[in-house]
């Protein structure tokens, strides 16, 4: 095993963690700012590049930390500019990240867990059970590694890759602190979105998080009956408790919530469903994202027809719901979340 494999990654450390580390080794706490700048502004690949840090201190950092990026196993590029990466972690586990080229900048979809236990029936990621939480560093490194491989600057983050981010709550919030820090990657909180399938207690807890990171709810169903069929989380936290949590969050933060809704043919895409959804969301400060389904070969679910998607969208518009029908991205590569990883696993 290489030495870098047993050392802790320095990218697990927020500025405060670094300050505590400095104090613990008898260094000045302000060194934490210098280190942050070297890591995230200058994006060093060796501690020796830190020209304003003493040789002795550099040797101490080398003894304690690794600076390694992630190992890229596969890199796919779509004709529309979407890029998909399969990374191998130090313990051999595989994770995915997706880079999207939007008119407002480059946005990365970050994975938060190795596998997922939520079991949403239409999802390729959920086919592989959760093995462990990702460390903060393994989320930060998805960004740094993609930037290094592509030579692009990422401006937006969505935590919507493999995993349920609120099931790895502390590491995900620490990740936000690092990427948002002005000495870190300096990505504005409003340019970051976290998506949950509906862990009600965590949504309420998240209302107290001081950074204005956007919240998205993977709703995907307008009634308890349908949600029960496609999202097992609804058994633990039924739809009415989820809506209450969304109201609580909006009241407490005064922020708009995004509602993610994947359109599945014959399951949740009828006009009755559109009506039920409009009734459910009436009066709430939400924005609905209608998403064409990326079909997964092992799953029986199909994408809604163009006509049904447009009718659904038009109905919500008519009911004055803020809504967009999301454009499809990366359909010529393994676009569905978890698909690339599944292919590389037995
Ligand atoms: S949709 Fe999200 S929460 Fe549901 S199984 Fe897939 S990764 Fe997990």
Coordinates of C-alpha atoms and ligand atoms in Angstrom, one line a residue:
X1 CA 0.0 0.0 0.0
X2 CA 1.4 3.4 -0.9
X3 CA 2.0 5.9 1.9
X4 CA -0.7 8.3 0.4
X5 CA -3.3 5.5 0.8
X6 CA -3.0 5.5 4.5
X7 CA -2.7 9.2 5.1
X8 CA -5.8 11.3 5.8
X9 CA -6.7 13.6 2.9
X10 CA -6.1 17.3 3.7
X11 CA -9.3 18.0 1.8
X12 CA -11.4 16.7 4.7
X13 CA -10.4 19.8 6.7
X14 CA -12.5 23.0 6.7
X15 CA -10.7 26.2 7.6
X16 CA -11.8 25.8 11.2
X17 CA -10.5 22.2 11.3
X18 CA -7.2 23.5 9.9
X19 CA -7.0 26.2 12.6
X20 CA -7.5 23.5 15.3
X21 CA -4.8 21.4 13.7
X22 CA -2.4 24.4 13.6
X23 CA -3.0 25.0 17.3
X24 CA -2.5 21.3 18.1
X25 CA 0.9 21.3 16.5
X26 CA 2.0 24.7 18.0
X27 CA 1.7 26.6 14.7
X28 CA 0.0 30.0 14.3
X29 CA -3.8 29.7 13.5
X30 CA -3.5 32.1 10.6
X31 CA -1.5 29.5 8.7
X32 CA -4.9 27.8 8.0
X33 CA -5.8 30.7 5.6
X34 CA -2.5 30.3 3.8
X35 CA -3.0 26.6 3.5
X36 CA -6.5 27.0 2.2
X37 CA -5.2 29.4 -0.5
X38 CA -2.5 27.0 -1.6
X39 CA -5.0 24.1 -1.8
X40 CA -7.9 25.8 -3.5
X41 CA -6.6 29.0 -5.3
X42 CA -3.2 27.6 -6.5
X43 CA -4.4 24.0 -6.5
X44 CA -1.0 22.7 -5.6
X45 CA -0.1 19.1 -6.3
X46 CA 2.8 19.0 -3.9
X47 CA 3.3 20.6 -0.4
X48 CA 6.7 21.8 -1.6
X49 CA 5.0 24.4 -3.8
X50 CA 4.0 26.4 -0.7
X51 CA 6.6 29.1 -1.0
X52 CA 5.6 31.1 2.1
X53 CA 5.7 28.1 4.5
X54 CA 8.8 26.9 6.3
X55 CA 10.5 23.7 5.2
X56 CA 10.0 22.2 8.7
X57 CA 6.2 22.8 8.6
X58 CA 6.0 21.4 5.0
X59 CA 7.6 18.2 6.2
X60 CA 5.1 18.0 9.1
X61 CA 2.2 18.4 6.6
X62 CA 3.7 15.7 4.4
X63 CA 3.8 13.4 7.4
X64 CA 0.2 14.0 8.3
X65 CA -1.7 14.5 5.0
X66 CA -2.2 13.3 1.5
X67 CA -2.9 15.7 -1.4
X68 CA -3.9 13.0 -3.9
X69 CA -6.7 13.6 -6.4
X70 CA -9.1 10.8 -7.3
X71 CA -8.2 8.1 -9.8
X72 CA -10.2 8.4 -13.0
X73 CA -11.2 5.0 -14.4
X74 CA -13.5 6.2 -17.2
X75 CA -14.2 9.6 -18.8
X76 CA -17.1 9.8 -21.3
X77 CA -18.0 12.8 -23.4
X78 CA -21.5 13.5 -24.8
X79 CA -22.1 15.4 -28.0
X80 CA -24.0 18.0 -26.0
X81 CA -21.0 18.7 -23.8
X82 CA -22.0 16.6 -20.8
X83 CA -19.1 14.7 -19.4
X84 CA -19.3 11.7 -17.1
X85 CA -16.5 10.4 -14.8
X86 CA -16.1 7.1 -13.0
X87 CA -13.6 7.5 -10.1
X88 CA -11.9 4.8 -8.0
X89 CA -11.6 5.6 -4.3
X90 CA -8.6 4.5 -2.2
X91 CA -10.6 1.5 -0.9
X92 CA -11.4 0.4 -4.5
X93 CA -15.0 1.6 -4.4
X94 CA -16.3 3.3 -7.6
X95 CA -18.3 6.6 -7.7
X96 CA -19.6 8.8 -10.5
X97 CA -19.6 12.5 -11.2
X98 CA -21.2 14.4 -14.1
X99 CA -20.1 17.7 -15.5
X100 CA -22.8 19.7 -17.4
X101 CA -22.2 22.7 -19.7
X102 CA -25.0 25.2 -19.1
X103 CA -25.4 28.7 -20.4
X104 CA -24.7 30.0 -16.9
X105 CA -21.5 28.0 -16.4
X106 CA -20.2 24.5 -15.6
X107 CA -22.1 22.6 -13.2
X108 CA -21.1 19.3 -11.5
X109 CA -23.4 16.6 -10.1
X110 CA -21.6 15.2 -7.0
X111 CA -22.0 11.8 -5.5
X112 CA -22.4 11.7 -1.7
X113 CA -22.4 7.9 -0.8
X114 CA -21.0 4.7 -2.2
X115 CA -24.4 3.2 -3.3
X116 CA -27.8 4.2 -1.9
X117 CA -30.3 2.6 0.5
X118 CA -33.3 4.6 -0.5
X119 CA -34.4 2.1 -3.1
X120 CA -36.3 4.4 -5.5
X121 CA -37.6 1.9 -8.0
X122 CA -36.7 3.8 -11.1
X123 CA -33.1 4.6 -10.1
X124 CA -29.9 2.8 -11.3
X125 CA -28.0 4.1 -8.3
X126 CA -30.3 2.5 -5.8
X127 CA -29.7 -1.0 -7.4
X128 CA -26.4 -1.1 -5.4
X129 CA -26.9 -0.9 -1.7
X130 CA -25.0 1.7 0.3
X131 CA -21.6 0.5 1.3
X132 CA -20.5 3.7 3.1
X133 CA -20.7 7.5 3.4
X134 CA -18.3 9.5 1.3
X135 CA -15.8 11.5 3.2
X136 CA -15.9 15.2 2.8
X137 CA -12.6 15.0 0.9
X138 CA -14.1 12.5 -1.5
X139 CA -16.8 15.1 -2.4
X140 CA -14.3 18.0 -2.6
X141 CA -12.0 15.9 -4.8
X142 CA -14.7 15.2 -7.3
X143 CA -14.6 18.9 -8.1
X144 CA -10.8 19.3 -8.0
X145 CA -10.2 16.2 -10.1
X146 CA -12.8 17.1 -12.7
X147 CA -11.3 20.7 -12.9
X148 CA -7.8 19.3 -13.3
X149 CA -8.9 16.7 -16.0
X150 CA -10.9 19.2 -18.0
X151 CA -9.1 22.5 -17.3
X152 CA -12.4 24.1 -16.6
X153 CA -13.7 26.1 -13.7
X154 CA -16.8 24.7 -12.1
X155 CA -19.2 27.4 -11.1
X156 CA -22.2 25.4 -9.8
X157 CA -22.7 22.3 -7.7
X158 CA -25.7 19.9 -7.4
X159 CA -25.5 17.1 -4.8
X160 CA -27.8 14.8 -6.7
X161 CA -25.4 12.0 -7.8
X162 CA -25.4 8.6 -6.2
X163 CA -26.6 8.5 -2.6
X164 CA -29.0 10.4 -0.3
X165 CA -27.0 13.5 0.9
X166 CA -29.0 13.9 4.1
X167 CA -28.1 10.3 5.0
X168 CA -24.5 11.6 5.1
X169 CA -25.5 14.9 6.7
X170 CA -22.4 16.1 8.6
X171 CA -19.9 15.3 5.8
X172 CA -22.1 17.0 3.2
X173 CA -22.5 20.2 5.3
X174 CA -18.7 20.2 5.9
X175 CA -18.3 19.9 2.1
X176 CA -20.5 23.0 1.7
X177 CA -18.4 24.9 4.2
X178 CA -15.2 24.1 2.2
X179 CA -16.5 24.8 -1.3
X180 CA -18.3 28.0 -0.3
X181 CA -15.3 29.4 1.8
X182 CA -13.9 32.5 0.1
X183 CA -10.4 31.0 0.6
X184 CA -11.8 27.6 -0.6
X185 CA -13.4 27.1 -4.0
X186 CA -15.5 30.2 -3.4
X187 CA -18.6 28.8 -5.1
X188 CA -21.6 30.9 -4.0
X189 CA -24.1 29.2 -1.7
X190 CA -26.8 30.1 -4.2
X191 CA -24.9 28.2 -6.9
X192 CA -25.1 25.0 -4.8
X193 CA -28.1 22.7 -4.5
X194 CA -28.6 19.7 -2.4
X195 CA -31.4 17.2 -3.2
X196 CA -33.1 14.9 -0.7
X197 CA -35.7 12.2 -1.4
X198 CA -37.5 13.3 1.8
X199 CA -35.7 12.7 5.1
X200 CA -38.1 14.8 7.1
X201 CA -36.1 15.3 10.3
X202 CA -33.1 16.4 8.3
X203 CA -35.0 18.9 6.2
X204 CA -36.1 20.6 9.4
X205 CA -32.6 20.5 10.8
X206 CA -31.3 21.9 7.5
X207 CA -33.5 25.0 7.9
X208 CA -31.0 26.1 10.6
X209 CA -27.9 25.7 8.3
X210 CA -26.5 29.3 7.9
X211 CA -25.4 29.0 4.3
X212 CA -28.0 29.7 1.7
X213 CA -27.5 26.5 -0.2
X214 CA -30.6 25.7 -2.3
X215 CA -32.8 22.8 -1.3
X216 CA -34.4 20.5 -3.8
X217 CA -36.9 17.7 -3.0
X218 CA -37.1 14.6 -5.2
X219 CA -40.8 14.4 -5.0
X220 CA -41.6 12.4 -8.2
X221 CA -45.2 11.6 -7.1
X222 CA -48.3 13.8 -6.4
X223 CA -50.1 11.3 -4.1
X224 CA -49.2 9.0 -1.2
X225 CA -50.5 6.0 -3.3
X226 CA -48.1 6.7 -6.2
X227 CA -45.2 7.7 -3.9
X228 CA -45.6 4.5 -1.9
X229 CA -45.2 2.5 -5.2
X230 CA -42.0 4.2 -6.4
X231 CA -40.2 5.6 -3.3
X232 CA -39.9 3.4 -0.2
X233 CA -38.9 6.5 1.8
X234 CA -42.6 7.4 1.7
X235 CA -43.3 4.6 4.2
X236 CA -41.0 6.1 6.8
X237 CA -41.9 9.8 6.0
X238 CA -45.3 9.9 4.2
X239 CA -46.1 12.7 1.8
X240 CA -48.1 14.8 4.2
X241 CA -45.2 14.9 6.7
X242 CA -42.9 15.8 3.8
X243 CA -45.1 18.7 2.7
X244 CA -45.2 19.9 6.3
X245 CA -41.4 19.8 6.4
X246 CA -41.2 21.8 3.2
X247 CA -43.5 24.4 4.6
X248 CA -41.5 24.5 7.8
X249 CA -38.3 25.0 5.8
X250 CA -39.8 27.8 3.7
X251 CA -41.3 29.6 6.7
X252 CA -38.0 29.4 8.6
X253 CA -35.7 30.4 5.7
X254 CA -37.9 32.4 3.4
X255 CA -36.3 30.5 0.5
X256 CA -37.8 28.9 -2.5
X257 CA -37.6 25.1 -2.7
X258 CA -37.1 23.2 -6.0
X259 CA -39.4 20.2 -6.5
X260 CA -37.8 17.5 -8.7
X261 CA -40.3 15.4 -10.6
X262 CA -39.2 12.7 -13.0
X263 CA -41.9 11.9 -15.5
X264 CA -42.5 8.1 -15.8
X265 CA -44.8 6.9 -18.5
X266 CA -48.2 5.8 -17.2
X267 CA -47.1 6.1 -13.6
X268 CA -47.0 9.8 -12.7
X269 CA -47.5 11.7 -16.0
X270 CA -51.2 11.8 -16.5
X271 CA -53.3 15.0 -16.3
X272 CA -54.9 13.7 -13.1
X273 CA -51.4 13.6 -11.7
X274 CA -50.7 17.1 -12.9
X275 CA -53.9 18.3 -11.2
X276 CA -53.0 16.4 -7.9
X277 CA -49.5 17.9 -8.0
X278 CA -50.9 21.5 -8.6
X279 CA -53.3 21.0 -5.6
X280 CA -50.5 19.6 -3.4
X281 CA -48.1 22.5 -4.1
X282 CA -50.7 25.3 -4.2
X283 CA -49.6 28.3 -2.3
X284 CA -46.1 27.0 -1.6
X285 CA -43.0 29.0 -2.7
X286 CA -41.7 26.2 -5.0
X287 CA -40.2 25.8 -8.4
X288 CA -41.0 22.5 -10.2
X289 CA -38.4 20.9 -12.4
X290 CA -40.0 18.3 -14.7
X291 CA -37.3 15.8 -15.8
X292 CA -37.5 13.4 -18.7
X293 CA -36.6 9.9 -17.4
X294 CA -33.3 8.4 -18.5
X295 CA -34.3 4.8 -19.0
X296 CA -32.3 2.1 -17.2
X297 CA -32.1 -1.2 -19.0
X298 CA -32.8 -3.3 -16.0
X299 CA -35.9 -1.4 -15.0
X300 CA -39.4 -1.6 -16.5
X301 CA -40.0 2.1 -16.4
X302 CA -40.2 4.2 -19.5
X303 CA -39.9 7.8 -20.4
X304 CA -43.1 9.8 -20.9
X305 CA -44.0 10.8 -24.5
X306 CA -43.1 14.3 -25.5
X307 CA -46.8 15.1 -25.8
X308 CA -47.6 13.9 -22.2
X309 CA -44.6 15.9 -20.9
X310 CA -45.8 19.0 -22.6
X311 CA -49.4 18.6 -21.5
X312 CA -48.2 18.1 -17.9
X313 CA -46.1 21.2 -18.1
X314 CA -48.9 23.2 -19.7
X315 CA -51.3 22.2 -17.1
X316 CA -49.0 23.3 -14.2
X317 CA -48.3 26.6 -16.0
X318 CA -52.1 27.2 -16.3
X319 CA -52.4 26.6 -12.6
X320 CA -49.7 29.3 -12.1
X321 CA -47.1 26.9 -10.7
X322 CA -43.5 27.9 -11.4
X323 CA -42.3 25.1 -13.6
X324 CA -39.7 24.2 -16.2
X325 CA -39.3 21.1 -18.4
X326 CA -35.7 20.3 -18.1
X327 CA -33.7 19.7 -21.3
X328 CA -32.2 16.3 -21.7
X329 CA -28.4 16.0 -21.1
X330 CA -25.9 13.3 -22.0
X331 CA -28.4 10.9 -23.5
X332 CA -25.7 9.4 -25.7
X333 CA -23.6 8.4 -22.8
X334 CA -24.6 6.4 -19.6
X335 CA -26.8 9.3 -18.6
X336 CA -28.9 7.8 -15.8
X337 CA -27.3 8.4 -12.4
X338 CA -25.5 5.2 -11.3
X339 CA -25.6 3.6 -14.8
X340 CA -21.9 3.9 -15.5
X341 CA -21.0 2.6 -12.0
X342 CA -23.3 -0.4 -12.4
X343 CA -21.7 -1.3 -15.7
X344 CA -18.3 -1.5 -14.0
X345 CA -19.5 -3.6 -11.1
X346 CA -20.3 -7.3 -11.0
Ligands
LIG1 S1 -33.0 8.5 -6.6 FE1 -31.5 9.2 -5.2 S2 -32.3 8.6 -3.2 FE2 -33.4 7.4 -4.7 S3 -32.3 5.5 -4.9 FE3 -31.5 6.9 -6.4 S4 -29.7 7.8 -5.5 FE4 -31.0 7.0 -3.8

